Structure formats: structure tokens, C-alpha cells
Short mmCIF file of C-alpha atoms and ligand atoms in Angstrom, two decimals:
data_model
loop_
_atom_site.label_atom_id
_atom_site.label_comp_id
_atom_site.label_asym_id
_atom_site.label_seq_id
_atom_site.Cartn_x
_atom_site.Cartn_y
_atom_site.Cartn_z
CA UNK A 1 17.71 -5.85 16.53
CA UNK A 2 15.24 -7.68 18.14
CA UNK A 3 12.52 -5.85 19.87
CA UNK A 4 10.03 -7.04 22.57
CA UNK A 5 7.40 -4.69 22.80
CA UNK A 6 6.39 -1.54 21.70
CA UNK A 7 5.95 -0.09 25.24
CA UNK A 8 9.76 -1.30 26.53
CA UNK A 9 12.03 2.07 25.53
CA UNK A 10 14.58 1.93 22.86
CA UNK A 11 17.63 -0.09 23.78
CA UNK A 12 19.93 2.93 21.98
CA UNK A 13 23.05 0.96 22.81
CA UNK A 14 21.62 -1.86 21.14
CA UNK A 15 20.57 0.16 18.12
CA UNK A 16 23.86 1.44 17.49
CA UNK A 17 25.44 -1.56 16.59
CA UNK A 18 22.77 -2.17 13.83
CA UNK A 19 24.97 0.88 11.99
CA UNK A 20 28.27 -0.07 11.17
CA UNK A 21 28.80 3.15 10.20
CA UNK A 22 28.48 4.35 13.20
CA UNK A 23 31.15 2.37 15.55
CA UNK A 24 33.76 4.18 12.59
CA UNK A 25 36.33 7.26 13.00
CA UNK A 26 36.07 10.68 11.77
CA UNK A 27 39.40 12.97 11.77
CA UNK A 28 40.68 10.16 13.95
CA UNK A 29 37.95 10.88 16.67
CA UNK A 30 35.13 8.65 16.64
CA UNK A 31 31.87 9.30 14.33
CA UNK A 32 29.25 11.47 16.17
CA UNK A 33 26.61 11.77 13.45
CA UNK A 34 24.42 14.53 13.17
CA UNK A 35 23.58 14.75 9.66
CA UNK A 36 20.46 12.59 9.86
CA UNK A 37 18.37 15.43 7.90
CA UNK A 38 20.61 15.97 4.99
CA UNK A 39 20.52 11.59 4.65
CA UNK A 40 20.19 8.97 7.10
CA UNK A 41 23.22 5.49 8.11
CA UNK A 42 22.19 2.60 6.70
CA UNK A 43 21.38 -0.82 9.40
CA UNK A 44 23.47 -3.84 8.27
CA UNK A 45 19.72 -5.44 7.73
CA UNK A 46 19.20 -2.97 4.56
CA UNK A 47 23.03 -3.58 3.47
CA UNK A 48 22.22 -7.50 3.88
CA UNK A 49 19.30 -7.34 1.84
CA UNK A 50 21.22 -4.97 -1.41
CA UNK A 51 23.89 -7.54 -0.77
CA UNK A 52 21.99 -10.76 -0.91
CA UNK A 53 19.90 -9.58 -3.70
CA UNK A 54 22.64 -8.48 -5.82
CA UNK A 55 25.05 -11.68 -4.51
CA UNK A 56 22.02 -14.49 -5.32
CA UNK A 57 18.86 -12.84 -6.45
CA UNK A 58 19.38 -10.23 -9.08
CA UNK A 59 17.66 -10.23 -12.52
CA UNK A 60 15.27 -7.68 -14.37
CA UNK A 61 11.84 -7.38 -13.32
CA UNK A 62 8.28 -7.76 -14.72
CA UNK A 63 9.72 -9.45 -18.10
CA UNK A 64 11.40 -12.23 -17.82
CA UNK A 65 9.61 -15.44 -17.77
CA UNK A 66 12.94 -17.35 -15.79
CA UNK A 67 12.72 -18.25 -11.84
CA UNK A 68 15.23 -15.22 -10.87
CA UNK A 69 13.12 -12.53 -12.82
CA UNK A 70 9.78 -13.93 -11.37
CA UNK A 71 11.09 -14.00 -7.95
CA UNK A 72 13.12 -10.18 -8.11
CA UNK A 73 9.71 -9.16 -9.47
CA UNK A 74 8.02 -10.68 -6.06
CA UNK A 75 10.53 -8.38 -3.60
CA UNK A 76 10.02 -5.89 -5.68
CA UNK A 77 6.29 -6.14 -5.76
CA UNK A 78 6.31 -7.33 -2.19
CA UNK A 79 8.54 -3.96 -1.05
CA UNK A 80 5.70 -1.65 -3.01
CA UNK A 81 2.85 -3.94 -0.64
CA UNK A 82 5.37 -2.47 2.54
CA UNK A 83 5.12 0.75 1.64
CA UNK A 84 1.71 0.73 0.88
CA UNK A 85 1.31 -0.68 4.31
CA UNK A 86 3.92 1.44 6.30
CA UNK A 87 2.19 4.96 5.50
CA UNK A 88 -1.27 3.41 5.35
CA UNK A 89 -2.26 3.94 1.62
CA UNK A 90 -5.62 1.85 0.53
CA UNK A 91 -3.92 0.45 -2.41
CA UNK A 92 -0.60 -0.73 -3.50
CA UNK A 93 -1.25 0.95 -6.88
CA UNK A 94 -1.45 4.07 -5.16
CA UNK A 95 2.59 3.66 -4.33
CA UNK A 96 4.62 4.70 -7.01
CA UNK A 97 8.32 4.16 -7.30
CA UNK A 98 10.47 7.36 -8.47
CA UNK A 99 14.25 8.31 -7.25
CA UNK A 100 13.95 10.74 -4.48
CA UNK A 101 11.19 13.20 -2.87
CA UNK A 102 12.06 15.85 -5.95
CA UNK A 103 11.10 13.38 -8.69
CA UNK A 104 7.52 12.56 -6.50
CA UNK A 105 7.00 16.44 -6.55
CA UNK A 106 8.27 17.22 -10.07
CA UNK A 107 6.02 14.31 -11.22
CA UNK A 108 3.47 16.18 -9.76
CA UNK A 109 3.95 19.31 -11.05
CA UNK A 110 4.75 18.03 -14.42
CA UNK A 111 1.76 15.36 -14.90
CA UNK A 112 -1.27 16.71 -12.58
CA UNK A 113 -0.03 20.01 -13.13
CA UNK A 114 -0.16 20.62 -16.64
CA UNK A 115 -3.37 18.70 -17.01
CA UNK A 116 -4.92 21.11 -14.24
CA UNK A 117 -3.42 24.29 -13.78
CA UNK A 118 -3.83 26.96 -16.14
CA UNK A 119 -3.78 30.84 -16.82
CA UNK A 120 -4.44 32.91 -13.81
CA UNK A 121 -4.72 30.07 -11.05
CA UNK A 122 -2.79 30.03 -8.14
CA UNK A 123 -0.43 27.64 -6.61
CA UNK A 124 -0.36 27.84 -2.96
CA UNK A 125 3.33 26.77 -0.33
CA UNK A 126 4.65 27.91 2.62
CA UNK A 127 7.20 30.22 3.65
CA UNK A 128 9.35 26.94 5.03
CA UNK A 129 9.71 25.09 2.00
CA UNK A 130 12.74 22.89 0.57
CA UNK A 131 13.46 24.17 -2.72
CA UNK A 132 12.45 20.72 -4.06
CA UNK A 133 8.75 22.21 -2.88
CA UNK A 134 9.20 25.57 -4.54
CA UNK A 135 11.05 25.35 -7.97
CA UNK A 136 8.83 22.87 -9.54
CA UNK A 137 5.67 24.93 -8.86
CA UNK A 138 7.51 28.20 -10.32
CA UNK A 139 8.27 26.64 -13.09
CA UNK A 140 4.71 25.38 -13.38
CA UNK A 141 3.56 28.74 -12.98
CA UNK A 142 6.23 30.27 -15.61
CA UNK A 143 4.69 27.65 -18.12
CA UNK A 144 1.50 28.31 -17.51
CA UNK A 145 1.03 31.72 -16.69
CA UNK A 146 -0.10 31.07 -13.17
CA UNK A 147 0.67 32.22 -9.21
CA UNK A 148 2.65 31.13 -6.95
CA UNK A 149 1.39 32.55 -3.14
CA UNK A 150 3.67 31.86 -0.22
CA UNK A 151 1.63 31.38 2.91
CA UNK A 152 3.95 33.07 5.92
CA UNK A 153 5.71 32.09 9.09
CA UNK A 154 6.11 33.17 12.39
CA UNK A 155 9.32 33.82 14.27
CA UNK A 156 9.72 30.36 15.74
CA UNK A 157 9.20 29.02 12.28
CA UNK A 158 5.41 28.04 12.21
CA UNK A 159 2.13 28.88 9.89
CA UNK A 160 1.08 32.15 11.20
CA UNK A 161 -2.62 30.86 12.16
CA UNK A 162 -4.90 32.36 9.09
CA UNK A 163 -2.14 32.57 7.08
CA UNK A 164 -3.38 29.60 4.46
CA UNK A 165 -7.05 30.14 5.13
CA UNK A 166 -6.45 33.88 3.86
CA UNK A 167 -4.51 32.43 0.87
CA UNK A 168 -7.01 30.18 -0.21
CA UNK A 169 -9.46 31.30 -3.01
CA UNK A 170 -11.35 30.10 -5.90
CA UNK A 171 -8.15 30.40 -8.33
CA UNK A 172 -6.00 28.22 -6.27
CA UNK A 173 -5.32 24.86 -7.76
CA UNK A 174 -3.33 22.72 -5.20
CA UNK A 175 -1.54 23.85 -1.70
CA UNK A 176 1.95 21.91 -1.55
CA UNK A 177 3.20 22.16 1.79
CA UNK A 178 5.89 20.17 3.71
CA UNK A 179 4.75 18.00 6.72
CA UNK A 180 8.16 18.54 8.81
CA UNK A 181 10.56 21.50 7.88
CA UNK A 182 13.96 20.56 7.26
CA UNK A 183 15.55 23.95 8.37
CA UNK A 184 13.79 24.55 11.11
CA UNK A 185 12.19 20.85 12.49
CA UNK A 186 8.73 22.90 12.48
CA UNK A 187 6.02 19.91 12.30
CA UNK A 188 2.96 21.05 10.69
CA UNK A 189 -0.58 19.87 11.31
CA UNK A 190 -1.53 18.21 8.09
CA UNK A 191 -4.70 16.83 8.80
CA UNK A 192 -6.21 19.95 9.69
CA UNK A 193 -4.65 22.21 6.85
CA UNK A 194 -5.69 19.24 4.25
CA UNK A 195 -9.46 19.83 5.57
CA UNK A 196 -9.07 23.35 5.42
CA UNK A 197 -8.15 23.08 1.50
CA UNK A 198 -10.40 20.62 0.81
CA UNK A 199 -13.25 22.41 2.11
CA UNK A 200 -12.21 25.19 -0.80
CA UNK A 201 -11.95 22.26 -3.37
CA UNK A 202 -8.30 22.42 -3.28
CA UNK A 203 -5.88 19.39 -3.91
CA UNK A 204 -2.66 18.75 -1.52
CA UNK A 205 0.75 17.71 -1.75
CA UNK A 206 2.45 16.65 1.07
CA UNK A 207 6.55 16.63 1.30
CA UNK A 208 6.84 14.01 3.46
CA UNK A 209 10.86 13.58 3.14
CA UNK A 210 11.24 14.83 6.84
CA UNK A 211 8.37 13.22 8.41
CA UNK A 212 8.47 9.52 7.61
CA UNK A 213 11.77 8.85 9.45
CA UNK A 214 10.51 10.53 12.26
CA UNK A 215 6.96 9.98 12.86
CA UNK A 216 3.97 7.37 11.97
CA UNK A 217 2.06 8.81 8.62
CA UNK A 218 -1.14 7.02 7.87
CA UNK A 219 -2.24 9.21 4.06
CA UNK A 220 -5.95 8.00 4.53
CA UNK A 221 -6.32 9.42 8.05
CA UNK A 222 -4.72 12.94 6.52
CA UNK A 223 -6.56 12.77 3.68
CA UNK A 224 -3.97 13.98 1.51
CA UNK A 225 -3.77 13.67 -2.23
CA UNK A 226 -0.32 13.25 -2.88
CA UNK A 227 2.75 12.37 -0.63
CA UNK A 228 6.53 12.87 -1.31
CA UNK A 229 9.56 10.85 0.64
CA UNK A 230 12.58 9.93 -0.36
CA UNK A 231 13.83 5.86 0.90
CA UNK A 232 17.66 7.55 1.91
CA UNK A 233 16.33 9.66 4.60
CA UNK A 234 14.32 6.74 5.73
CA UNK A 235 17.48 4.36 6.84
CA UNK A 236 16.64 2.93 2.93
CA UNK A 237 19.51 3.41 0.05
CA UNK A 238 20.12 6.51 -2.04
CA UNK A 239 18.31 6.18 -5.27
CA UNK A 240 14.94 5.51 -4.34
CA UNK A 241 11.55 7.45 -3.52
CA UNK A 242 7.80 6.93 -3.34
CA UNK A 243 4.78 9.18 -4.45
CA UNK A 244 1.72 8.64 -2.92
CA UNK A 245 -1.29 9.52 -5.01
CA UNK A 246 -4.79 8.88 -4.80
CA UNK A 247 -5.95 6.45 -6.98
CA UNK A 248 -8.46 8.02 -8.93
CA UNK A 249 -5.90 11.27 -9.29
CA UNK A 250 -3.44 8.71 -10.49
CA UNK A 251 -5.61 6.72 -13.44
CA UNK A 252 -6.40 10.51 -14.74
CA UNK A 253 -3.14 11.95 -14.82
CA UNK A 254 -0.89 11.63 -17.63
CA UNK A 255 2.22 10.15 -18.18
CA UNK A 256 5.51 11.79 -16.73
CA UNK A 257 7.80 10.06 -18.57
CA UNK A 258 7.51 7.96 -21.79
CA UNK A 259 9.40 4.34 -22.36
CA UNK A 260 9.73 0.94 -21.50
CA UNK A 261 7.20 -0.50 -18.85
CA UNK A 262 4.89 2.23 -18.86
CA UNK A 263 2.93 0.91 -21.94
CA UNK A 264 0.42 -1.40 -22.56
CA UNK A 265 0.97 -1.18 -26.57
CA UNK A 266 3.20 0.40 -29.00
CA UNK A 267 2.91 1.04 -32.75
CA UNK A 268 4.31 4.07 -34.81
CA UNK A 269 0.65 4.98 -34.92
CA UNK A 270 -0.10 5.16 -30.97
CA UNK A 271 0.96 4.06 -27.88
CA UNK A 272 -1.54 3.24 -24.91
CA UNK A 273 -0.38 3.18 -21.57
CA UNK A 274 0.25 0.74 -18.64
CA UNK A 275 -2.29 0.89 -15.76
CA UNK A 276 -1.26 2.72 -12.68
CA UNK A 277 1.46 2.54 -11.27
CA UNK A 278 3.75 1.05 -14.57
CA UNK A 279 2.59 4.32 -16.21
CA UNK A 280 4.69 6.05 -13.79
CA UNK A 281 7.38 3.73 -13.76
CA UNK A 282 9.06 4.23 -17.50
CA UNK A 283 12.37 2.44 -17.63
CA UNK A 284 14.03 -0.17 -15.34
CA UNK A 285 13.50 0.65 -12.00
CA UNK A 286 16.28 0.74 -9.06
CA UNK A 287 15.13 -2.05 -7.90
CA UNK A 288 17.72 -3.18 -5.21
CA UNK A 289 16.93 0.07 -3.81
CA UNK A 290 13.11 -0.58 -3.34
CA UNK A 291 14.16 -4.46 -2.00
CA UNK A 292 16.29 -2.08 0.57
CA UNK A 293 13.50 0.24 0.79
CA UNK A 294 11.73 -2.69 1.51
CA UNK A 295 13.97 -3.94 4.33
CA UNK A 296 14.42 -0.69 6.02
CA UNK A 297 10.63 -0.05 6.65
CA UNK A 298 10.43 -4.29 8.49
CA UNK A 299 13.81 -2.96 10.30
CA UNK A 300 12.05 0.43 11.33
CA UNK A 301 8.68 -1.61 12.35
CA UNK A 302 10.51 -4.10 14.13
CA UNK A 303 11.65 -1.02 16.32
CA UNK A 304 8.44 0.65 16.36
CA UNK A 305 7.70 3.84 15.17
CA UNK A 306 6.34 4.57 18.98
CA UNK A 307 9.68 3.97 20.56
CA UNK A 308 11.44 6.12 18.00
CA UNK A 309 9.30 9.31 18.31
CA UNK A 310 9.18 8.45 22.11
CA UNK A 311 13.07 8.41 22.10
CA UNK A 312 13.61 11.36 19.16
CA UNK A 313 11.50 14.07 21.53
CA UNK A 314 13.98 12.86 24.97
CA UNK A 315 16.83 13.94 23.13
CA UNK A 316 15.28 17.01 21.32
CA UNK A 317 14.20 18.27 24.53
CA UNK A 318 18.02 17.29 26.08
CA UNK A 319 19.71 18.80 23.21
CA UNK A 320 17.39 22.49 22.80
CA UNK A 321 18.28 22.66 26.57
CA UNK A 322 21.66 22.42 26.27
CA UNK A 323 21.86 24.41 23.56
CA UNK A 324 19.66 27.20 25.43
CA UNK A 325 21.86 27.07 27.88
CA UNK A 326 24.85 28.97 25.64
CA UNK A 327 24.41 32.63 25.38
CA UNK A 328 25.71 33.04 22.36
CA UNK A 329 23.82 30.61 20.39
CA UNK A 330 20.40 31.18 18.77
CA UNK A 331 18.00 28.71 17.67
CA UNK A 332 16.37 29.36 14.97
CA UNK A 333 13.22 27.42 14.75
CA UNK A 334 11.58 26.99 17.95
CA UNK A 335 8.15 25.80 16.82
CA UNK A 336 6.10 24.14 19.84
CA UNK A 337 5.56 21.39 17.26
CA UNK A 338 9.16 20.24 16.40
CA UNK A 339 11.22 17.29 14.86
CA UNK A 340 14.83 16.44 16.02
CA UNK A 341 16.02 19.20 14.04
CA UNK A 342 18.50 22.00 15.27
CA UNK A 343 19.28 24.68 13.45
CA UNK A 344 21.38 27.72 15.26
CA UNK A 345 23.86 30.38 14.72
CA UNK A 346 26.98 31.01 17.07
CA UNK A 347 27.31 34.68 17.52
CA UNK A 348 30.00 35.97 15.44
CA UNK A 349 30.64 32.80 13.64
CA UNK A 350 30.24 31.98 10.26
CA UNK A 351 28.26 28.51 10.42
CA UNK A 352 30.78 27.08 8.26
CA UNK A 353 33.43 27.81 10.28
CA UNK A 354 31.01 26.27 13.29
CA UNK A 355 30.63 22.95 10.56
CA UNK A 356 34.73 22.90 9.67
CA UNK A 357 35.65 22.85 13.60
CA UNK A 358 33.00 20.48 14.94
CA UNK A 359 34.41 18.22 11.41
CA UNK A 360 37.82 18.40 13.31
CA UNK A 361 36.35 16.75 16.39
CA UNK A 362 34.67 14.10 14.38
CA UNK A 363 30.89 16.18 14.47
CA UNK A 364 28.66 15.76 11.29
CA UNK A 365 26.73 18.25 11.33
CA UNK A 366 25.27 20.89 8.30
CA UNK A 367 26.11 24.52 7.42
CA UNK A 368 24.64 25.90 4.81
CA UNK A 369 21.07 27.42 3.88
CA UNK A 370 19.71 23.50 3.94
CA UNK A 371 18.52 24.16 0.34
CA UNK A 372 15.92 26.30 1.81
CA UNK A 373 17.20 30.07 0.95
CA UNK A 374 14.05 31.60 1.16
CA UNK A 375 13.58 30.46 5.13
CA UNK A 376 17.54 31.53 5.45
CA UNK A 377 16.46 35.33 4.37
CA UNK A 378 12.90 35.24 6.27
CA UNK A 379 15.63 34.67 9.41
CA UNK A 380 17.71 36.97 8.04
CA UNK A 381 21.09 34.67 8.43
CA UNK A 382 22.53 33.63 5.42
CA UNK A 383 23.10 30.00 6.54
CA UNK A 384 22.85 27.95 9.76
CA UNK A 385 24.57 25.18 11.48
CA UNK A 386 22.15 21.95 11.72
CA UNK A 387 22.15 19.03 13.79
CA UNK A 388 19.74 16.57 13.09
CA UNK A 389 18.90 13.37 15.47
CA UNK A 390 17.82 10.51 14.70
CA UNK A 391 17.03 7.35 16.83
CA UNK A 392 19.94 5.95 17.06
CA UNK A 393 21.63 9.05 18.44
CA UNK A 394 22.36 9.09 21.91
CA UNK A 395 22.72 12.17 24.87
CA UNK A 396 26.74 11.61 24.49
CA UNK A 397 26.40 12.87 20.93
CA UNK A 398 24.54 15.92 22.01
CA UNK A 399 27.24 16.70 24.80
CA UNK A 400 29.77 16.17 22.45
CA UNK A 401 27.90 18.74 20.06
CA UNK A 402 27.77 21.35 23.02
CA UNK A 403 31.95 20.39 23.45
CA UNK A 404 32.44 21.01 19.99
CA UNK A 405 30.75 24.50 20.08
CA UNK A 406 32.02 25.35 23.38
CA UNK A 407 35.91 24.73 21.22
CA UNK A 408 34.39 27.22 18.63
CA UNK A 409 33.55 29.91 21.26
CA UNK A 410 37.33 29.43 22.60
CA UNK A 411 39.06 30.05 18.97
CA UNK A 412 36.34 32.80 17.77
CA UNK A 413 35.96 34.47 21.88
N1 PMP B 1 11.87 18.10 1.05
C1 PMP B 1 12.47 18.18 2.23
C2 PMP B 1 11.72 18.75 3.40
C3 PMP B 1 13.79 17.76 2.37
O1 PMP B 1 14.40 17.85 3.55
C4 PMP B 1 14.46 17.22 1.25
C5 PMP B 1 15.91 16.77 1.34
N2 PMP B 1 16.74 17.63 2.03
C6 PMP B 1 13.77 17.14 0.04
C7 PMP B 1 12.48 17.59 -0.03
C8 PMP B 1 14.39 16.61 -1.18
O2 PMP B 1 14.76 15.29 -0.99
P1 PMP B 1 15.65 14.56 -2.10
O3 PMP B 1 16.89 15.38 -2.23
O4 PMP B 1 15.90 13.22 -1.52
O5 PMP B 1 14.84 14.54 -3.32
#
């Protein structure tokens, strides 16, 4: 895909056939994805780049002294300078490399959070959170005999105003908190919530796996001190993720894991430890994923981040009204702030019987509780149905969506 400007809209048809994946059959009907949430398709760019790398250009990084291993270790370096550049971070050494957004957080929790939380303080999240933003800290909090405080959410599936502010004290250590809400497509406002804990002294951690696909991020402008994202919800292969950390937090937090690459020296004696971010980075990498990584972000920039939210809120707004429009469906998240996220129960209808009919008509979509149980039960439904959009979805999807429940309301009416 070629793109002109940033001010001509998205060519959508044109987009398309950047996903091979997309142009296939599902239950002999063709693909409509909806499923964007749970992982993203892959442009042939990103499968070019694994390809060629692996095909031409594969060798170990960092160690080898031969032309292949120096110039792998360029990509690879080059991909972290992307990344660095793509959510606005001051310094490459502020991007480290781990598997998905759990391992950022869990990194997190298990480095910074040892080293700063102890008995009695408090470990503030939302009522929204992914279980990768919730079972980390509670175990944190089991280990160390702290709190874990839960700041609430209204009935559309937003911070109930006060709600953190009130939460905040003196004993809380860090406020983790995602940026966009995969259950309910809530988009919080970062910048101001990061102020509002920083003003109390209080570290943040931003889960960023729903926001970076979606939206431009720029960490120095939020002021954050950690962000989460995973590459395979980003249009990037499965296998890779990036923490953001500030540098300074970074060069005084301990090791995660201990191994290869992460050290500067080794005897049986001690060990002393790579500089940021190789002290992060124990093991060999996945490095065709961050080369992918790497290609995804030029392929997403060469689209422009402007077009894509531009495009995203057309067919959010098409799709909620559509979906409005049937009686017996109920959104659940509603927040004024949203992402392309729908989540809704059909009347009557267990969601997975909504998911296992719309499969039939070739409809990915998500039923389940979205690995966020605790926002199923605030709801009180035990699970929803989810559709998730991304840019290269188009209005015919969403009518196809609206079919495919409309079938479900003839077999369950
Ligand atoms: N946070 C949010 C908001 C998510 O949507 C997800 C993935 N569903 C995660 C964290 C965890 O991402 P991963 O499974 O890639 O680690």
C-alpha cells in the first residue's frame, strides 16, 4: 500500500488486499473478520519481511562477529529505534523486547515490584482490567503482604469521575491501569489520570495492548512510567512485545530473568549485569518477530495513524447504530470515549451460541468473558459476544454482522 497523504481517507478496498488472509473462506462463506481484539491479520509486508529474513538473512544476534550476525543484529537494533520512534519514547534503551503485553506487566510486577512494594502498601487498577493487569499485582500483593484497590466503573463502562483520586493515598505504590478496555472499547484519559498519580508520588503502568493498534501513543506527552503492548495485536507476529520504561526506572530495577545476554560478566563468584535494555533481554530473543514488529509499525505509518482512527470511529459509529437499532441486543460498554470494540448480549442467547452461528456464516467474532471476568460480573452477564474492527474492516462486514445476528434471532425467536 502506497499512501499519498495523510489527509486523503483510507482507500479500505485497497487495504484489504494487503491481508491475504482476508480475500480467504470461512465455513465455505467468505472471511468477515471481527476478531481484531483477541489478535490482529498479518499484511503480506510483515510476512515478506519474516520470510526474507528467515529465507536470506537469519543468524543469531549481538555475538557473532560474521556479516549475517552483524547485519540481523542491525534489523534487530534498527526495529527497537522504530519502536522507540512509533510511541515516542526519548530513548531506544527505554524499549525493551519481551513476548507479549503479560510478560511487559509481569516484568513489572516482578522486577520494580519487589524492589518497591512492601508490607501494607497498596496497589491501585481499575474495575476494567484484562486479567494480564490484575493477576500479576495479586500475586505481588500475596508476596508481599500488600493491597490491591480496584478503582470502579460506571454503567457504560468508564472511571466513575473521583473514583482514582479517592483511591489514591500515601500507601499506594503504582496505579496500573489499561489505556483502551478490551471488553468494553472504553478509552481512558491517560494523560490526565498519570498527572493525577503523579501529583501523589505515584508510579504508572499503562496496558497499552488495545491502544497502539488503534490510536497514536506518544509515552513522553503521557508521562507514563511504564507501557505494555503486545506486536500481534499490532498487525506484527505472535511472539513478540515491548515494555516501555523510563530510563532511570529501568537502570534501578533489577533483573527479571537471569542468563545469556543480560550480563556484562560471569564468574562462580558474581555476575554483573548488562546495561539496559540486555538486562531485560536474558536469552535469544524472537528476533524475526521484532524484524516483523519492525515492518508492521513502517506498514502502519505508511497508512497513517490519522487515517486509521479517522476510518476506525466511521465504522464504530455505523456499526453501534446498527446494532442499536435491534431490540433485543444490548451493548455493553457504551463509554463516550470508545475504541472499535463491541461487546453485546442477544436476549435469550447464550453468546456462544451467538459466536457458533455467526462461525457458520463465516463471522469471527468472540464469546467469552474476554479474559476479563471481573468486568463480566460488574455487568452481571457471564460472557459477551465481541466484535472488534480494525482498519481494514469495511461497512459490508458490519451488515453482515447485523445478518448474522438477525439468523440468530430467527433460530432462538
Ligand atoms: N491487556 C489487554 C487490554 C488485552 O486486550 C490483552 C490481550 N487480550 C492483554 C493485556 C494481554 O495481551 P497478551 O495476551 O498478548 O499478552
Amino acid at each position: 500500500m502506497t499512501a499519498a497523504t495523510n489527509r486523503t481517507p483510507l482507500d479500505v478496498a485497497r487495504v484489504r488486499k494487503d491481508f491475504p488472509i482476508l480475500a480467504t473462506a470461512s465455513r465455505g462463506k467468505p472471511l468477515v473478520f471481527l476478531d481484531t481484539a483477541a489478535s490482529s491479520q498479518k499484511p503480506q509486508a510483515v510476512i515478506d519481511a519474516l520470510s526474507a529474513f528467515y529465507a536470506s538473512g537469519y543468524a543469531n544476534i549481538h555475538r557473532g562477529l560474521y556479516q549475517l550476525s552483524a547485519e540481523a543484529t542491525r534489523l534487530f537494533e534498527g526495529a527497537r529505534i522504530r519502536v522507540q520512534e512509533f510511541i515516542g519514547a526519548a530513548d531506544a534503551r527505554e524499549i525493551v523486547f519481551v513476548r507479549n503485553a503479560t510478560e511487559a506487566i509481569n516484568l513489572v510486577a516482578y522486577s520494580w515490584g519487589r524492589q518497591n512494594v512492601g508490607v501494607g502498601d497498596e496497589i491501585l487498577i481499575s474495575a476494567m482490567e484484562h486479567h494480564a493487569n490484575i493477576v500479576p499485582w495479586q500475586m505481588l500483593c500475596e508476596e508481599k503482604g500488600a493491597t490491591l484497590r480496584v478503582a470502579p466503573i460506571d454503567d457504560r463502562g468508564q472511571l466513575v469521575p473521583g473514583g482514582i483520586a479517592e483511591l489514591l493515598s500515601d500507601r499506594t505504590k503504582l496505579l496500573a491501569i489499561t489505556h483502551v478496555s478490551n471488553a468494553l472499547g472504553t478509552i481512558n484519559p491517560v494523560r490526565e489520570i498519570v498527572e493525577l498519580a503523579h501529583a501523589r508520588g505515584v508510579k504508572v503502568l499503562l496496558d497499552g495492548a488495545q491502544a497502539v493498534p488503534h490510536t497514536s501513543v506518544d509515552v513522553r506527552s503521557i508521562d507514563c512510567d511504564f507501557y505494555a503492548f503486545s506486536g500481534h495485536k499490532l498487525f506484527a507476529p505472535s511472539g513478540i512485545g515491548v515494555l516501555y520504561g523510563k530510563l532511570a526506572h529501568l537502570e534501578a530495577m533489577p533483573p527479571f530473568m537471569g542468563g545469556g545476554e543480560m550480563i556484562a560478566s560471569v564468574t562462580f563468584e558474581k555476575t554483573t549485569y548488562a546495561e539496559v535494555p540486555r538486562k531485560f533481554e536474558a536469552g535469544t530473543p524472537d528476533i524475526a518477530g521484532v524484524i516483523g514488529l519492525g515492518a508492521a509499525i513502517d506498514y502502519i505509518e505508511e497508512i497513517g495513524m490519522g487515517r486509521i482512527e479517522v476510518w476506525e470511529a466511521e465504522l464504530l459509529e455505523y456499526a453501534t447504530r446498527r446494532l442499536e437499532a435491534l431490540p433485543q441486543v444490548r451493548l455493553v460498554g457504551t463509554a463516550e470515549h470508545k475504541a472499535a470494540v463491541l461487546s453485546f448480549v442477544v436476549s435469550g442467547v447464550h453468546p456462544h451460541d451467538v459466536g457458533t452461528i455467526l462461525d457458520q456464516e463465516g463471522i469471527a467474532v468472540r464469546s467469552g468473558h474476554h479474559c476479563a471476568q471481573p468486568v463480566m460480573d460488574r455487568f452481571g452477564v457471564p460472557a459477551t459476544t465481541r466484535a472488534s474492527l480494525a482498519f481494514y474492516n469495511t461497512k459490508e462486514d458490519v451488515d453482515a454482522l447485523i445478518r448474522g445476528i438477525e439468523k440468530v434471532l430467527e433460530i432462538f425467536g
